[in-house]
Coordinates of C-alpha atoms in Angstrom, one line a residue:
X1 CA 0.0 0.0 0.0
X2 CA 1.6 3.2 -1.2
X3 CA 0.8 6.8 -2.0
X4 CA 1.2 7.9 -5.6
X5 CA 2.3 11.5 -6.0
X6 CA 3.7 13.2 -9.1
X7 CA 4.1 10.0 -10.9
X8 CA 6.1 8.3 -8.1
X9 CA 5.1 5.8 -5.5
X10 CA 5.8 6.8 -1.9
X11 CA 5.4 4.9 1.4
X12 CA 6.1 7.7 3.8
X13 CA 4.1 8.2 6.9
X14 CA 3.0 6.3 10.0
X15 CA 1.4 3.0 9.0
X16 CA -2.1 2.0 10.1
X17 CA -3.5 -1.5 10.2
X18 CA -5.9 -2.9 7.7
X19 CA -8.4 -5.4 9.2
X20 CA -10.3 -8.1 7.2
X21 CA -13.9 -7.6 8.2
X22 CA -14.7 -11.2 7.5
X23 CA -12.6 -12.6 10.3
X24 CA -11.2 -9.6 12.2
X25 CA -7.6 -10.3 11.5
X26 CA -5.0 -7.7 10.5
X27 CA -3.9 -8.5 7.0
X28 CA -1.8 -5.5 6.1
X29 CA -1.1 -1.9 6.7
X30 CA -1.1 1.4 4.8
X31 CA 0.8 4.6 5.3
X32 CA -0.9 7.7 6.6
X33 CA 0.1 10.7 4.5
X34 CA 1.9 13.5 6.4
X35 CA 0.8 17.0 5.7
X36 CA 3.9 17.6 3.6
X37 CA 3.0 14.8 1.2
X38 CA -0.6 16.2 0.8
X39 CA 1.0 19.6 -0.1
X40 CA 3.3 17.9 -2.5
X41 CA 0.4 16.0 -4.1
X42 CA -1.6 19.2 -4.6
X43 CA 1.5 20.9 -6.0
X44 CA 2.1 18.0 -8.4
X45 CA -1.5 18.2 -9.6
X46 CA -1.1 22.0 -10.1
X47 CA 2.1 21.6 -12.0
X48 CA 0.5 19.0 -14.3
X49 CA -2.2 21.5 -15.3
X50 CA 0.5 23.7 -16.8
X51 CA 2.4 20.8 -18.4
X52 CA 1.7 18.6 -21.5
X53 CA -1.7 17.6 -20.0
X54 CA -3.0 21.1 -20.9
X55 CA -2.5 20.4 -24.6
X56 CA -4.3 17.1 -24.6
X57 CA -7.4 17.2 -26.8
X58 CA -10.7 15.5 -25.8
X59 CA -9.9 12.7 -28.2
X60 CA -6.6 12.2 -26.5
X61 CA -8.2 12.1 -23.1
X62 CA -10.9 9.7 -24.4
X63 CA -8.3 7.3 -25.6
X64 CA -6.5 7.5 -22.2
X65 CA -9.7 6.6 -20.3
X66 CA -10.1 3.6 -22.5
X67 CA -6.6 2.5 -21.7
X68 CA -7.3 2.8 -18.0
X69 CA -10.4 0.7 -18.4
X70 CA -8.4 -1.9 -20.3
X71 CA -5.8 -1.8 -17.5
X72 CA -8.3 -2.6 -14.9
X73 CA -9.8 -5.3 -17.0
X74 CA -6.4 -6.9 -17.5
X75 CA -5.9 -7.2 -13.7
X76 CA -9.6 -8.0 -13.0
X77 CA -9.0 -10.8 -10.5
X78 CA -6.5 -8.7 -8.6
X79 CA -9.0 -6.0 -8.2
X80 CA -11.7 -8.4 -7.1
X81 CA -9.5 -9.9 -4.5
X82 CA -8.4 -6.5 -3.2
X83 CA -12.1 -5.4 -3.0
X84 CA -13.1 -8.5 -1.1
X85 CA -10.2 -8.2 1.3
X86 CA -11.0 -4.6 2.1
X87 CA -14.8 -4.8 2.4
X88 CA -15.5 -8.4 3.2
X89 CA -18.2 -8.4 0.5
X90 CA -18.9 -11.7 -1.4
X91 CA -16.7 -12.4 -4.4
X92 CA -19.9 -12.8 -6.5
X93 CA -20.8 -9.2 -5.8
X94 CA -17.4 -7.7 -6.4
X95 CA -16.9 -9.6 -9.6
X96 CA -20.3 -8.7 -11.1
X97 CA -20.9 -5.2 -9.8
X98 CA -17.9 -3.3 -8.3
X99 CA -15.1 -4.1 -10.7
X100 CA -17.2 -4.2 -13.9
X101 CA -18.8 -0.9 -13.0
X102 CA -15.4 0.7 -12.4
X103 CA -14.4 -0.4 -15.9
X104 CA -17.7 0.9 -17.3
X105 CA -17.2 4.3 -15.6
X106 CA -14.0 4.9 -17.6
X107 CA -15.4 3.6 -20.8
X108 CA -18.7 5.5 -20.6
X109 CA -17.0 8.8 -20.0
X110 CA -14.5 8.1 -22.7
X111 CA -17.3 7.5 -25.2
X112 CA -19.3 10.4 -23.9
X113 CA -16.3 12.8 -24.2
X114 CA -15.6 11.6 -27.8
X115 CA -19.1 12.6 -28.9
X116 CA -19.4 15.8 -26.9
X117 CA -19.6 19.1 -28.8
X118 CA -19.6 22.8 -27.9
X119 CA -22.6 25.0 -28.6
X120 CA -22.7 28.1 -30.8
X121 CA -25.1 30.9 -31.6
X122 CA -25.3 33.4 -34.5
X123 CA -26.2 36.7 -32.9
X124 CA -27.9 39.6 -34.6
X125 CA -26.2 43.0 -34.0
X126 CA -27.5 46.6 -34.6
X127 CA -25.0 47.2 -37.4
X128 CA -26.3 44.1 -39.3
X129 CA -22.9 42.4 -39.4
X130 CA -23.7 40.0 -36.6
X131 CA -21.6 38.1 -34.1
X132 CA -20.7 34.5 -33.3
X133 CA -21.0 33.3 -29.7
X134 CA -19.7 29.9 -28.7
X135 CA -18.8 28.0 -25.6
X136 CA -15.5 26.6 -24.4
X137 CA -15.5 24.1 -21.5
X138 CA -12.4 24.5 -19.4
X139 CA -11.3 22.3 -16.5
X140 CA -11.9 23.5 -12.9
X141 CA -8.3 22.7 -12.0
X142 CA -7.1 20.5 -9.1
X143 CA -10.0 18.3 -7.9
X144 CA -10.0 16.5 -4.5
X145 CA -11.9 13.2 -4.7
X146 CA -12.8 11.7 -1.3
X147 CA -14.4 8.3 -1.7
X148 CA -16.1 6.0 0.9
X149 CA -15.5 2.4 2.2
X150 CA -18.7 0.7 1.0
X151 CA -18.1 0.7 -2.8
X152 CA -14.4 1.8 -2.8
X153 CA -13.4 1.4 -6.5
X154 CA -16.9 2.0 -8.0
X155 CA -17.4 5.3 -6.3
X156 CA -13.8 6.4 -6.7
X157 CA -13.8 5.9 -10.5
X158 CA -17.3 7.4 -10.7
X159 CA -15.6 10.7 -9.9
X160 CA -12.1 10.3 -11.2
X161 CA -13.2 9.3 -14.7
X162 CA -15.3 12.4 -15.5
X163 CA -12.8 14.7 -13.7
X164 CA -10.0 13.5 -16.0
X165 CA -12.3 13.5 -19.0
X166 CA -12.9 17.2 -18.4
X167 CA -9.2 17.9 -18.3
X168 CA -8.7 18.3 -14.5
X169 CA -6.0 16.8 -12.4
X170 CA -6.9 14.8 -9.3
X171 CA -5.8 14.1 -5.8
X172 CA -7.7 11.2 -4.5
X173 CA -8.1 10.0 -0.9
X174 CA -9.9 6.7 -0.4
X175 CA -11.3 5.6 2.9
X176 CA -8.6 4.5 5.3
X177 CA -10.6 1.3 5.8
X178 CA -10.5 0.3 2.1
X179 CA -7.4 1.5 0.2
X180 CA -6.5 -1.6 -1.7
X181 CA -8.2 -1.1 -5.1
X182 CA -7.2 2.6 -5.1
X183 CA -3.6 1.5 -4.9
X184 CA -4.1 -0.9 -7.8
X185 CA -5.8 1.9 -9.8
X186 CA -2.6 4.1 -9.2
X187 CA -0.6 1.2 -10.6
X188 CA -2.8 1.1 -13.7
X189 CA -2.5 4.8 -14.1
X190 CA 1.3 4.5 -14.1
X191 CA 1.2 1.6 -16.5
X192 CA -0.9 3.3 -19.1
X193 CA 1.3 6.5 -19.0
X194 CA -1.0 8.9 -17.4
X195 CA 1.2 12.1 -17.2
X196 CA 2.9 12.7 -13.9
X197 CA 0.7 14.6 -11.5
X198 CA -2.5 14.1 -13.4
X199 CA -3.7 11.4 -10.9
X200 CA -2.4 11.4 -7.3
X201 CA -3.3 9.2 -4.4
X202 CA -2.8 9.8 -0.7
X203 CA -3.9 7.6 2.2
X204 CA -5.1 8.5 5.7
X205 CA -8.0 9.5 7.9
X206 CA -10.3 12.4 7.8
X207 CA -10.1 14.8 10.8
X208 CA -6.6 16.2 11.5
X209 CA -5.3 14.0 8.7
X210 CA -5.1 13.7 4.9
X211 CA -8.8 14.2 4.4
X212 CA -9.0 17.5 6.3
X213 CA -5.7 18.8 4.9
X214 CA -6.9 18.1 1.4
X215 CA -10.3 19.6 1.6
X216 CA -9.0 22.7 3.3
X217 CA -6.0 23.1 1.0
X218 CA -6.0 26.5 -0.8
X219 CA -4.6 24.8 -3.9
X220 CA -7.7 22.6 -4.4
X221 CA -10.2 24.1 -6.8
X222 CA -13.1 21.7 -6.3
X223 CA -14.2 18.8 -4.1
X224 CA -16.2 15.7 -5.0
X225 CA -17.2 13.6 -2.0
X226 CA -19.4 10.6 -1.2
X227 CA -20.0 9.8 2.4
X228 CA -21.9 10.8 5.6
X229 CA -24.0 13.9 5.6
X230 CA -22.2 15.2 8.7
X231 CA -18.8 14.9 7.0
X232 CA -20.3 16.6 4.0
X233 CA -21.3 19.6 6.2
X234 CA -17.7 19.8 7.5
X235 CA -16.2 19.7 4.0
X236 CA -18.7 22.3 2.8
X237 CA -17.6 24.7 5.5
X238 CA -14.0 24.3 4.5
X239 CA -14.9 24.8 0.8
X240 CA -17.0 27.8 1.6
X241 CA -14.0 29.7 2.9
X242 CA -12.6 29.9 -0.6
X243 CA -15.9 29.4 -2.6
X244 CA -14.7 26.1 -4.0
X245 CA -17.5 24.2 -5.8
X246 CA -18.6 20.9 -4.3
X247 CA -20.4 17.8 -5.5
X248 CA -21.8 15.7 -2.7
X249 CA -23.5 12.3 -2.6
X250 CA -24.4 11.9 1.0
X251 CA -26.6 9.7 3.3
X252 CA -30.0 8.2 2.8
X253 CA -32.9 6.7 4.7
X254 CA -34.5 5.3 1.6
X255 CA -38.2 4.4 1.5
X256 CA -40.1 1.7 -0.4
X257 CA -43.9 1.8 -1.0
X258 CA -45.7 -1.5 -1.7
X259 CA -49.3 -1.2 -3.0
X260 CA -51.8 -3.9 -2.7
X261 CA -52.0 -4.2 -6.5
X262 CA -48.3 -5.0 -6.8
X263 CA -46.9 -8.4 -7.8
X264 CA -46.2 -9.5 -4.2
X265 CA -43.6 -12.1 -5.1
X266 CA -41.7 -9.5 -7.2
X267 CA -42.0 -6.9 -4.5
X268 CA -40.7 -9.2 -1.8
X269 CA -37.8 -10.4 -4.0
X270 CA -37.0 -6.8 -4.9
X271 CA -37.1 -5.6 -1.4
X272 CA -34.8 -8.4 -0.2
X273 CA -32.3 -7.2 -2.8
X274 CA -32.8 -3.5 -2.1
X275 CA -32.5 -3.9 1.7
X276 CA -29.7 -6.5 2.0
X277 CA -27.3 -6.1 -0.9
X278 CA -23.8 -5.7 0.5
X279 CA -25.5 -6.2 3.9
X280 CA -27.3 -2.9 3.5
X281 CA -24.0 -1.0 3.2
X282 CA -25.1 0.8 0.0
X283 CA -26.4 4.4 0.0
X284 CA -29.3 3.3 -2.2
X285 CA -30.5 0.5 0.1
X286 CA -34.1 0.5 1.4
X287 CA -34.3 0.9 5.2
X288 CA -38.0 1.5 5.6
X289 CA -41.0 0.0 3.7
X290 CA -44.6 1.2 3.8
X291 CA -47.0 -1.6 2.8
X292 CA -50.7 -1.2 2.0
X293 CA -52.6 -2.7 4.8
X294 CA -54.5 -5.5 2.9
X295 CA -51.2 -7.2 2.0
X296 CA -49.1 -6.1 5.0
X297 CA -49.2 -9.4 6.9
X298 CA -48.5 -11.5 3.8
X299 CA -45.6 -9.2 2.7
X300 CA -44.1 -9.1 6.2
X301 CA -44.2 -12.9 6.6
X302 CA -42.6 -13.5 3.2
X303 CA -39.9 -10.8 3.7
X304 CA -39.0 -12.2 7.1
X305 CA -38.8 -15.7 5.7
X306 CA -36.6 -14.5 2.9
X307 CA -34.3 -12.6 5.3
X308 CA -33.9 -15.7 7.4
X309 CA -33.0 -17.8 4.4
X310 CA -30.4 -15.4 3.0
X311 CA -26.9 -16.7 2.6
X312 CA -23.7 -15.4 1.0
X313 CA -24.0 -11.9 2.5
X314 CA -21.0 -10.1 3.9
X315 CA -20.0 -8.5 7.2
X316 CA -20.0 -4.9 8.4
X317 CA -16.9 -3.1 7.3
X318 CA -15.5 -2.6 10.9
X319 CA -16.1 -3.5 14.5
X320 CA -17.2 0.1 15.2
X321 CA -19.8 0.0 12.4
X322 CA -21.1 -3.4 13.6
X323 CA -21.5 -2.0 17.1
X324 CA -23.4 1.1 15.7
X325 CA -25.8 -1.2 13.8
X326 CA -26.3 -3.4 16.9
X327 CA -27.0 -0.3 19.0
X328 CA -30.0 0.5 16.7
X329 CA -31.2 -3.1 16.9
X330 CA -31.1 -3.1 20.7
X331 CA -33.3 0.1 20.7
X332 CA -35.7 -1.5 18.1
X333 CA -36.0 -4.8 20.0
X334 CA -37.0 -2.8 23.2
X335 CA -39.6 -0.7 21.4
X336 CA -41.0 -2.9 18.5
X337 CA -41.0 -6.3 16.9
X338 CA -38.1 -8.2 15.4
X339 CA -39.5 -10.4 12.7
X340 CA -36.2 -11.8 11.6
X341 CA -32.5 -11.5 12.6
X342 CA -31.6 -8.9 15.1
X343 CA -28.3 -10.3 16.3
X344 CA -24.9 -11.7 15.3
X345 CA -24.8 -14.9 13.3
X346 CA -22.6 -17.8 14.5
X347 CA -20.6 -19.8 12.0
X348 CA -18.3 -22.0 14.2
X349 CA -15.3 -21.0 12.1
X350 CA -12.9 -18.1 11.6
X351 CA -15.8 -15.8 10.6
X352 CA -16.9 -15.6 14.3
X353 CA -14.1 -13.2 14.7
X354 CA -15.5 -10.9 12.0
X355 CA -18.0 -8.1 12.1
X356 CA -21.3 -9.8 11.1
X357 CA -24.9 -8.8 11.6
X358 CA -27.9 -11.0 10.7
X359 CA -30.3 -9.7 8.0
X360 CA -33.0 -8.1 10.1
X361 CA -36.6 -7.2 9.6
X362 CA -38.3 -4.9 12.1
X363 CA -41.9 -3.7 12.6
X364 CA -44.1 -1.9 15.1
X365 CA -41.9 1.2 15.6
X366 CA -43.2 4.8 15.3
X367 CA -42.0 6.9 12.5
X368 CA -40.0 9.1 14.8
X369 CA -38.0 6.2 16.3
X370 CA -34.3 6.4 15.7
X371 CA -34.3 3.0 13.8
X372 CA -36.9 4.4 11.4
X373 CA -35.7 8.0 11.0
X374 CA -31.8 7.8 11.2
X375 CA -29.5 6.1 8.6
X376 CA -28.4 2.7 9.9
X377 CA -26.4 1.6 6.9
X378 CA -26.7 -2.0 7.7
X379 CA -28.8 -5.1 7.0
X380 CA -31.9 -3.6 8.6
X381 CA -35.3 -2.8 7.2
X382 CA -38.5 -1.6 9.0
X383 CA -42.0 -2.4 7.8
X384 CA -45.1 -0.3 8.5
X385 CA -48.7 -0.5 7.1
X386 CA -50.5 2.4 5.4
X387 CA -54.1 3.0 4.2
X388 CA -54.0 5.7 1.5
X389 CA -51.7 6.8 -1.2
X390 CA -51.5 10.2 0.3
X391 CA -50.4 8.7 3.7
X392 CA -47.8 6.6 2.0
X393 CA -46.3 9.6 0.2
X394 CA -46.3 11.8 3.3
X395 CA -44.5 9.2 5.4
X396 CA -42.0 8.3 2.7
X397 CA -41.2 12.0 2.2
X398 CA -40.8 12.7 5.9
X399 CA -37.3 13.0 7.4
X400 CA -34.1 14.8 6.5
X401 CA -32.9 12.6 3.7
X402 CA -34.0 12.3 0.0
X403 CA -31.7 10.0 -2.0
X404 CA -33.8 7.2 -3.5
X405 CA -37.0 5.3 -3.3
X406 CA -38.8 2.3 -4.7
X407 CA -42.5 2.0 -5.7
X408 CA -44.1 -1.4 -6.3
X409 CA -47.5 -1.3 -8.1
X410 CA -49.3 -2.9 -11.0
X411 CA -51.1 0.3 -11.8
X412 CA -49.2 2.3 -14.4
X413 CA -51.1 5.5 -13.7
X414 CA -50.3 5.2 -10.0
X415 CA -46.6 4.6 -10.9
X416 CA -46.4 7.8 -12.9
X417 CA -48.3 9.7 -10.2
X418 CA -46.4 8.5 -7.1
X419 CA -42.8 8.3 -8.4
X420 CA -42.5 12.0 -9.3
X421 CA -44.1 13.0 -6.0
X422 CA -41.4 11.5 -4.0
X423 CA -38.8 13.9 -2.6
X424 CA -35.8 12.0 -3.8
X425 CA -33.2 12.2 -6.6
X426 CA -34.1 8.8 -8.1
X427 CA -37.2 6.7 -7.9
X428 CA -37.5 3.1 -9.2
X429 CA -40.8 1.5 -10.1
X430 CA -41.0 -2.3 -9.8
X431 CA -37.2 -2.6 -9.7
X432 CA -34.2 -1.3 -7.7
X433 CA -30.7 0.0 -8.7
X434 CA -31.3 -0.3 -12.4
X435 CA -28.9 2.3 -13.6
X436 CA -28.2 4.1 -16.9
X437 CA -24.9 5.9 -16.4
X438 CA -26.0 8.8 -18.5
X439 CA -28.9 9.8 -16.2
X440 CA -28.7 12.3 -13.3
X441 CA -27.7 10.7 -10.0
X442 CA -27.8 12.4 -6.6
X443 CA -30.1 13.4 -3.7
X444 CA -32.1 16.2 -2.2
X445 CA -32.2 17.6 1.3
X446 CA -29.4 16.1 3.5
X447 CA -28.7 13.5 0.8
X448 CA -26.5 15.6 -1.4
X449 CA -25.7 18.6 -3.6
X450 CA -25.5 18.4 -7.4
X451 CA -25.9 15.5 -9.8
X452 CA -23.5 12.9 -11.1
X453 CA -23.7 10.9 -14.3
X454 CA -23.2 11.6 -18.0
X455 CA -23.2 15.2 -19.0
X456 CA -24.1 16.2 -15.4
X457 CA -20.7 15.1 -14.1
X458 CA -18.9 16.6 -17.1
X459 CA -20.7 19.9 -16.4
X460 CA -19.7 19.9 -12.8
X461 CA -16.0 19.2 -13.6
X462 CA -15.7 21.9 -16.2
X463 CA -16.3 25.7 -16.4
X464 CA -18.2 26.9 -19.4
X465 CA -16.8 30.0 -21.0
X466 CA -18.5 32.2 -23.5
X467 CA -16.4 33.6 -26.5
X468 CA -18.1 36.4 -28.5
X469 CA -16.6 37.3 -31.9
X470 CA -17.9 40.4 -33.6
X471 CA -18.2 39.8 -37.4

């Protein structure tokens, strides 16, 4: 595990341990970047903006992104192994979602960039000769990319790819819990001849460490962050001091609505997936489901049975996060009903040293209960009945978050009526996490600022300039 600064690998800094969440063993270490190295990384990124990178055309950058994608694909199994070691997630998930999506992130922005064009306008002038107005998109400059531990490579590349496509230089800091795939990405960047300083990587924590020093750095021109809403507020205060633009994808307490006319089997299967993928450690996961009263008992029974029969799920990322999730479950058990799970599974093997929590289905809690209102980010979902469409919408829209939601119904008119009325950035109807990388992605309220995906990301990572030529 090394930093990557100015085209050179660097292992300086006090090492910190890396723990395998599956069994709790220490399986490596990574260096925590000293402040001087963070300064050097920002300086290298600044120098690269003035170097040969500045003359690269969009077509040049598009070809580079394709080479990066090819480099990840060429080391596919290494990336899968690193992702599993860092997060504890099942190999089947890392090999079908995380690593393929990282490859797709680079390829999709490479293709989008190759087909992007500037706009122009013919302008009438009083003298009759006219003028030509056109736009030029210029990079923001040095971009800090701070990525989380739940989808380490996917969410890192989701920001790095469009930032580089737009001509910026990047200083990336992955979560200190999951640095492995970021290190491999730096090796790929070096192997495909990304110019020195264009991509830089530093490791370390957040407060009083690399994360804070990077987001407060006067040489950083923009910040792209995915993580907790409270951390986002802290970063926003740092960025506000120098009016640096920010792109935030933050927390969520995502709702699902199941109407009585839905295909119940499909709704149960979809909710099992949306609640327990990666053991609930995905910002898009469903944590509260409102079920129309005539089918509530049948849905609850089927979902609880499905949760009890789940296998192949992964652990929480750390002991601290496991304890946080269990704290919510203790409160819920005291105040409501535990229909499935609620504790720590026992395996009678090395996994008993890991950070596991059973897939858990809760019911009977009021809407203002912490387990219903606050983001748990674990394998936990709460069920509640409703009687009217208006009630379901009001309860789904309540609370500080607004990232995503699911609607399960057999009525196409209701689908088109309810989905747009949800206060979220993305609503799925009769599915979950079906993504088109060109569409806007992000949240409202405490779930984020701005949108990522397709042209939305390229627009954030570039500054449009107007050129007016009098004819």
